[in-house]
JSON list of C-alpha atoms in Angstrom, two decimals:
[
{"chain": "A", "resi": 211, "resn": "MET", "atom": "CA", "xyz": [-46.53, 19.47, 99.04]},
{"chain": "A", "resi": 212, "resn": "SER", "atom": "CA", "xyz": [-45.42, 19.26, 95.44]},
{"chain": "A", "resi": 213, "resn": "LEU", "atom": "CA", "xyz": [-41.86, 19.33, 94.21]},
{"chain": "A", "resi": 214, "resn": "PRO", "atom": "CA", "xyz": [-40.83, 22.00, 91.73]},
{"chain": "A", "resi": 215, "resn": "VAL", "atom": "CA", "xyz": [-40.71, 20.90, 88.13]},
{"chain": "A", "resi": 216, "resn": "PRO", "atom": "CA", "xyz": [-37.17, 21.24, 86.73]},
{"chain": "A", "resi": 217, "resn": "ALA", "atom": "CA", "xyz": [-36.84, 23.73, 83.91]},
{"chain": "A", "resi": 218, "resn": "GLN", "atom": "CA", "xyz": [-36.49, 22.31, 80.43]},
{"chain": "A", "resi": 219, "resn": "PRO", "atom": "CA", "xyz": [-33.11, 22.97, 78.82]},
{"chain": "A", "resi": 220, "resn": "ALA", "atom": "CA", "xyz": [-33.05, 25.67, 76.16]},
{"chain": "A", "resi": 221, "resn": "ARG", "atom": "CA", "xyz": [-32.65, 24.39, 72.63]},
{"chain": "A", "resi": 222, "resn": "VAL", "atom": "CA", "xyz": [-29.98, 26.49, 70.89]},
{"chain": "A", "resi": 223, "resn": "PHE", "atom": "CA", "xyz": [-29.40, 26.21, 67.15]},
{"chain": "A", "resi": 224, "resn": "ALA", "atom": "CA", "xyz": [-25.82, 25.07, 66.42]},
{"chain": "A", "resi": 225, "resn": "ALA", "atom": "CA", "xyz": [-25.49, 24.38, 62.70]},
{"chain": "A", "resi": 226, "resn": "SER", "atom": "CA", "xyz": [-26.70, 22.52, 59.69]},
{"chain": "A", "resi": 227, "resn": "LEU", "atom": "CA", "xyz": [-25.42, 18.93, 59.69]},
{"chain": "A", "resi": 228, "resn": "ALA", "atom": "CA", "xyz": [-23.81, 19.53, 56.30]},
{"chain": "A", "resi": 229, "resn": "VAL", "atom": "CA", "xyz": [-21.43, 22.05, 57.91]},
{"chain": "A", "resi": 230, "resn": "LEU", "atom": "CA", "xyz": [-19.98, 19.56, 60.38]},
{"chain": "A", "resi": 231, "resn": "ASP", "atom": "CA", "xyz": [-17.33, 17.78, 58.38]},
{"chain": "A", "resi": 232, "resn": "GLU", "atom": "CA", "xyz": [-14.25, 16.19, 59.91]},
{"chain": "A", "resi": 233, "resn": "GLN", "atom": "CA", "xyz": [-11.99, 18.73, 61.68]},
{"chain": "A", "resi": 234, "resn": "VAL", "atom": "CA", "xyz": [-14.77, 21.37, 61.76]},
{"chain": "A", "resi": 235, "resn": "VAL", "atom": "CA", "xyz": [-15.69, 22.79, 65.17]},
{"chain": "A", "resi": 236, "resn": "VAL", "atom": "CA", "xyz": [-18.74, 25.01, 65.46]},
{"chain": "A", "resi": 237, "resn": "VAL", "atom": "CA", "xyz": [-18.87, 27.51, 68.34]},
{"chain": "A", "resi": 238, "resn": "VAL", "atom": "CA", "xyz": [-22.35, 28.02, 69.78]},
{"chain": "A", "resi": 239, "resn": "PRO", "atom": "CA", "xyz": [-23.09, 30.99, 72.05]},
{"chain": "A", "resi": 240, "resn": "LEU", "atom": "CA", "xyz": [-25.08, 30.00, 75.13]},
{"chain": "A", "resi": 241, "resn": "ALA", "atom": "CA", "xyz": [-26.91, 32.14, 77.67]},
{"chain": "A", "resi": 242, "resn": "PRO", "atom": "CA", "xyz": [-24.57, 33.87, 80.15]},
{"chain": "A", "resi": 243, "resn": "ASP", "atom": "CA", "xyz": [-24.00, 32.22, 83.52]},
{"chain": "A", "resi": 244, "resn": "ALA", "atom": "CA", "xyz": [-25.49, 33.50, 86.79]},
{"chain": "A", "resi": 245, "resn": "ASP", "atom": "CA", "xyz": [-22.66, 36.05, 87.07]},
{"chain": "A", "resi": 246, "resn": "ALA", "atom": "CA", "xyz": [-23.31, 37.33, 83.52]},
{"chain": "A", "resi": 247, "resn": "ARG", "atom": "CA", "xyz": [-20.12, 35.70, 82.15]},
{"chain": "A", "resi": 248, "resn": "PRO", "atom": "CA", "xyz": [-20.39, 34.49, 78.55]},
{"chain": "A", "resi": 249, "resn": "ARG", "atom": "CA", "xyz": [-20.68, 30.75, 77.92]},
{"chain": "A", "resi": 250, "resn": "GLU", "atom": "CA", "xyz": [-20.12, 28.75, 74.74]},
{"chain": "A", "resi": 251, "resn": "ALA", "atom": "CA", "xyz": [-20.52, 25.24, 73.46]},
{"chain": "A", "resi": 252, "resn": "ILE", "atom": "CA", "xyz": [-18.41, 23.57, 70.80]},
{"chain": "A", "resi": 253, "resn": "VAL", "atom": "CA", "xyz": [-19.89, 21.01, 68.44]},
{"chain": "A", "resi": 254, "resn": "LEU", "atom": "CA", "xyz": [-17.86, 18.60, 66.34]},
{"chain": "A", "resi": 255, "resn": "ARG", "atom": "CA", "xyz": [-17.63, 15.10, 64.94]},
{"chain": "A", "resi": 256, "resn": "ASP", "atom": "CA", "xyz": [-15.29, 12.66, 66.65]},
{"chain": "A", "resi": 257, "resn": "GLU", "atom": "CA", "xyz": [-12.99, 10.23, 64.87]},
{"chain": "A", "resi": 258, "resn": "ARG", "atom": "CA", "xyz": [-15.92, 7.93, 64.04]},
{"chain": "A", "resi": 259, "resn": "GLY", "atom": "CA", "xyz": [-18.12, 10.76, 62.78]},
{"chain": "A", "resi": 260, "resn": "VAL", "atom": "CA", "xyz": [-20.30, 10.84, 65.92]},
{"chain": "A", "resi": 261, "resn": "LEU", "atom": "CA", "xyz": [-21.62, 14.29, 66.82]},
{"chain": "A", "resi": 262, "resn": "ARG", "atom": "CA", "xyz": [-20.33, 15.65, 70.14]},
{"chain": "A", "resi": 263, "resn": "ALA", "atom": "CA", "xyz": [-20.97, 18.85, 72.11]},
{"chain": "A", "resi": 264, "resn": "TYR", "atom": "CA", "xyz": [-18.92, 20.19, 75.01]},
{"chain": "A", "resi": 265, "resn": "ARG", "atom": "CA", "xyz": [-18.69, 23.40, 77.00]},
{"chain": "A", "resi": 266, "resn": "ASN", "atom": "CA", "xyz": [-15.88, 25.53, 75.62]},
{"chain": "A", "resi": 267, "resn": "LEU", "atom": "CA", "xyz": [-14.13, 25.65, 78.98]},
{"chain": "A", "resi": 268, "resn": "CYS", "atom": "CA", "xyz": [-10.79, 24.15, 79.98]},
{"chain": "A", "resi": 269, "resn": "GLN", "atom": "CA", "xyz": [-10.88, 21.95, 83.07]},
{"chain": "A", "resi": 270, "resn": "HIS", "atom": "CA", "xyz": [-7.61, 23.36, 84.44]},
{"chain": "A", "resi": 271, "resn": "LEU", "atom": "CA", "xyz": [-8.55, 27.04, 84.61]},
{"chain": "A", "resi": 272, "resn": "PRO", "atom": "CA", "xyz": [-11.92, 28.45, 83.50]},
{"chain": "A", "resi": 273, "resn": "VAL", "atom": "CA", "xyz": [-10.82, 29.80, 80.12]},
{"chain": "A", "resi": 274, "resn": "PRO", "atom": "CA", "xyz": [-12.13, 28.93, 76.64]},
{"chain": "A", "resi": 275, "resn": "LEU", "atom": "CA", "xyz": [-10.17, 26.11, 75.03]},
{"chain": "A", "resi": 276, "resn": "ASP", "atom": "CA", "xyz": [-9.34, 28.16, 71.98]},
{"chain": "A", "resi": 277, "resn": "ALA", "atom": "CA", "xyz": [-8.34, 31.31, 73.93]},
{"chain": "A", "resi": 278, "resn": "GLY", "atom": "CA", "xyz": [-10.29, 33.27, 71.31]},
{"chain": "A", "resi": 279, "resn": "SER", "atom": "CA", "xyz": [-8.38, 31.89, 68.30]},
{"chain": "A", "resi": 280, "resn": "ARG", "atom": "CA", "xyz": [-11.25, 29.65, 67.13]},
{"chain": "A", "resi": 281, "resn": "ARG", "atom": "CA", "xyz": [-8.70, 26.88, 66.52]},
{"chain": "A", "resi": 282, "resn": "PHE", "atom": "CA", "xyz": [-9.54, 23.78, 68.52]},
{"chain": "A", "resi": 283, "resn": "ILE", "atom": "CA", "xyz": [-8.18, 20.59, 66.95]},
{"chain": "A", "resi": 284, "resn": "PHE", "atom": "CA", "xyz": [-4.50, 19.70, 66.93]},
{"chain": "A", "resi": 285, "resn": "SER", "atom": "CA", "xyz": [-3.14, 16.25, 66.06]},
{"chain": "A", "resi": 286, "resn": "GLY", "atom": "CA", "xyz": [-6.56, 14.65, 66.56]},
{"chain": "A", "resi": 287, "resn": "TYR", "atom": "CA", "xyz": [-7.25, 16.22, 69.98]},
{"chain": "A", "resi": 288, "resn": "LEU", "atom": "CA", "xyz": [-9.09, 19.23, 71.30]},
{"chain": "A", "resi": 289, "resn": "LEU", "atom": "CA", "xyz": [-6.28, 21.48, 72.46]},
{"chain": "A", "resi": 290, "resn": "CYS", "atom": "CA", "xyz": [-6.37, 24.13, 75.17]},
{"chain": "A", "resi": 291, "resn": "GLY", "atom": "CA", "xyz": [-4.47, 27.01, 73.60]},
{"chain": "A", "resi": 292, "resn": "THR", "atom": "CA", "xyz": [-3.59, 28.40, 77.03]},
{"chain": "A", "resi": 293, "resn": "HIS", "atom": "CA", "xyz": [-2.18, 25.34, 78.84]},
{"chain": "A", "resi": 294, "resn": "GLY", "atom": "CA", "xyz": [-1.57, 22.79, 76.09]},
{"chain": "A", "resi": 295, "resn": "ALA", "atom": "CA", "xyz": [-4.03, 20.31, 77.62]},
{"chain": "A", "resi": 296, "resn": "ARG", "atom": "CA", "xyz": [-5.28, 17.72, 75.12]},
{"chain": "A", "resi": 297, "resn": "TYR", "atom": "CA", "xyz": [-8.78, 16.28, 75.26]},
{"chain": "A", "resi": 298, "resn": "ARG", "atom": "CA", "xyz": [-10.09, 13.29, 73.32]},
{"chain": "A", "resi": 299, "resn": "LEU", "atom": "CA", "xyz": [-12.72, 14.14, 70.74]},
{"chain": "A", "resi": 300, "resn": "ALA", "atom": "CA", "xyz": [-14.91, 11.13, 71.57]},
{"chain": "A", "resi": 301, "resn": "ASP", "atom": "CA", "xyz": [-15.44, 11.78, 75.30]},
{"chain": "A", "resi": 302, "resn": "GLY", "atom": "CA", "xyz": [-13.69, 15.04, 76.22]},
{"chain": "A", "resi": 303, "resn": "LEU", "atom": "CA", "xyz": [-11.27, 13.31, 78.60]},
{"chain": "A", "resi": 304, "resn": "CYS", "atom": "CA", "xyz": [-7.99, 15.16, 79.22]},
{"chain": "A", "resi": 305, "resn": "VAL", "atom": "CA", "xyz": [-5.15, 12.81, 78.31]},
{"chain": "A", "resi": 306, "resn": "HIS", "atom": "CA", "xyz": [-2.26, 15.29, 78.50]},
{"chain": "A", "resi": 307, "resn": "GLY", "atom": "CA", "xyz": [-1.62, 18.41, 80.51]},
{"chain": "A", "resi": 308, "resn": "PRO", "atom": "CA", "xyz": [-2.45, 19.96, 83.87]},
{"chain": "A", "resi": 309, "resn": "CYS", "atom": "CA", "xyz": [-6.02, 18.63, 84.00]},
{"chain": "A", "resi": 310, "resn": "LEU", "atom": "CA", "xyz": [-5.10, 15.00, 83.26]},
{"chain": "A", "resi": 311, "resn": "GLY", "atom": "CA", "xyz": [-8.03, 12.68, 83.97]},
{"chain": "A", "resi": 312, "resn": "LYS", "atom": "CA", "xyz": [-10.69, 15.41, 84.04]},
{"chain": "A", "resi": 313, "resn": "ALA", "atom": "CA", "xyz": [-13.25, 15.69, 81.26]},
{"chain": "A", "resi": 314, "resn": "LEU", "atom": "CA", "xyz": [-14.96, 18.51, 79.43]},
{"chain": "A", "resi": 315, "resn": "ARG", "atom": "CA", "xyz": [-18.62, 19.01, 80.31]},
{"chain": "A", "resi": 316, "resn": "VAL", "atom": "CA", "xyz": [-20.75, 17.08, 77.82]},
{"chain": "A", "resi": 317, "resn": "LEU", "atom": "CA", "xyz": [-23.83, 18.82, 76.44]},
{"chain": "A", "resi": 318, "resn": "GLU", "atom": "CA", "xyz": [-26.77, 17.05, 74.92]},
{"chain": "A", "resi": 319, "resn": "ILE", "atom": "CA", "xyz": [-27.51, 17.55, 71.25]},
{"chain": "A", "resi": 320, "resn": "GLU", "atom": "CA", "xyz": [-30.64, 17.06, 69.21]},
{"chain": "A", "resi": 321, "resn": "CYS", "atom": "CA", "xyz": [-31.04, 16.67, 65.47]},
{"chain": "A", "resi": 322, "resn": "VAL", "atom": "CA", "xyz": [-34.21, 17.90, 63.79]},
{"chain": "A", "resi": 323, "resn": "GLY", "atom": "CA", "xyz": [-34.07, 17.14, 60.11]},
{"chain": "A", "resi": 324, "resn": "ASP", "atom": "CA", "xyz": [-30.72, 18.54, 58.96]},
{"chain": "A", "resi": 325, "resn": "GLN", "atom": "CA", "xyz": [-30.48, 21.02, 61.85]},
{"chain": "A", "resi": 326, "resn": "LEU", "atom": "CA", "xyz": [-28.45, 20.45, 64.98]},
{"chain": "A", "resi": 327, "resn": "PHE", "atom": "CA", "xyz": [-29.30, 21.96, 68.36]},
{"chain": "A", "resi": 328, "resn": "VAL", "atom": "CA", "xyz": [-27.44, 22.06, 71.68]},
{"chain": "A", "resi": 329, "resn": "LEU", "atom": "CA", "xyz": [-29.58, 21.57, 74.77]},
{"chain": "A", "resi": 330, "resn": "ASP", "atom": "CA", "xyz": [-28.46, 24.13, 77.32]},
{"chain": "A", "resi": 331, "resn": "ALA", "atom": "CA", "xyz": [-29.40, 23.39, 80.93]},
{"chain": "A", "resi": 332, "resn": "GLY", "atom": "CA", "xyz": [-27.75, 26.67, 81.97]},
{"chain": "A", "resi": 333, "resn": "GLN", "atom": "CA", "xyz": [-24.99, 25.23, 84.13]}
]
């Protein structure tokens, strides 16, 4: 009996590296979830310039962090526009608000030349 081979994550184009300056957040559409709800990733550089990707989904209630405004960063934190929760750029940990101690879902990223991709495992 053989075990099923796990599916490879989809590689979704996010942006050119030149676009991702400090304070820039790129929104990346992902495949819908199993219930056909839209999903998104956000890609940014943290305080040290390290590339990061997270699901655009608050950990308090399942709503996009930006609530559709496309504004994400406030006073050096990712801010949930609905609840006021603040997440650290470097690891997505909530340090203020109703989801204190929970973290955004980290997504893997891949650089190919000057192009950046998000690896979407579909979860």
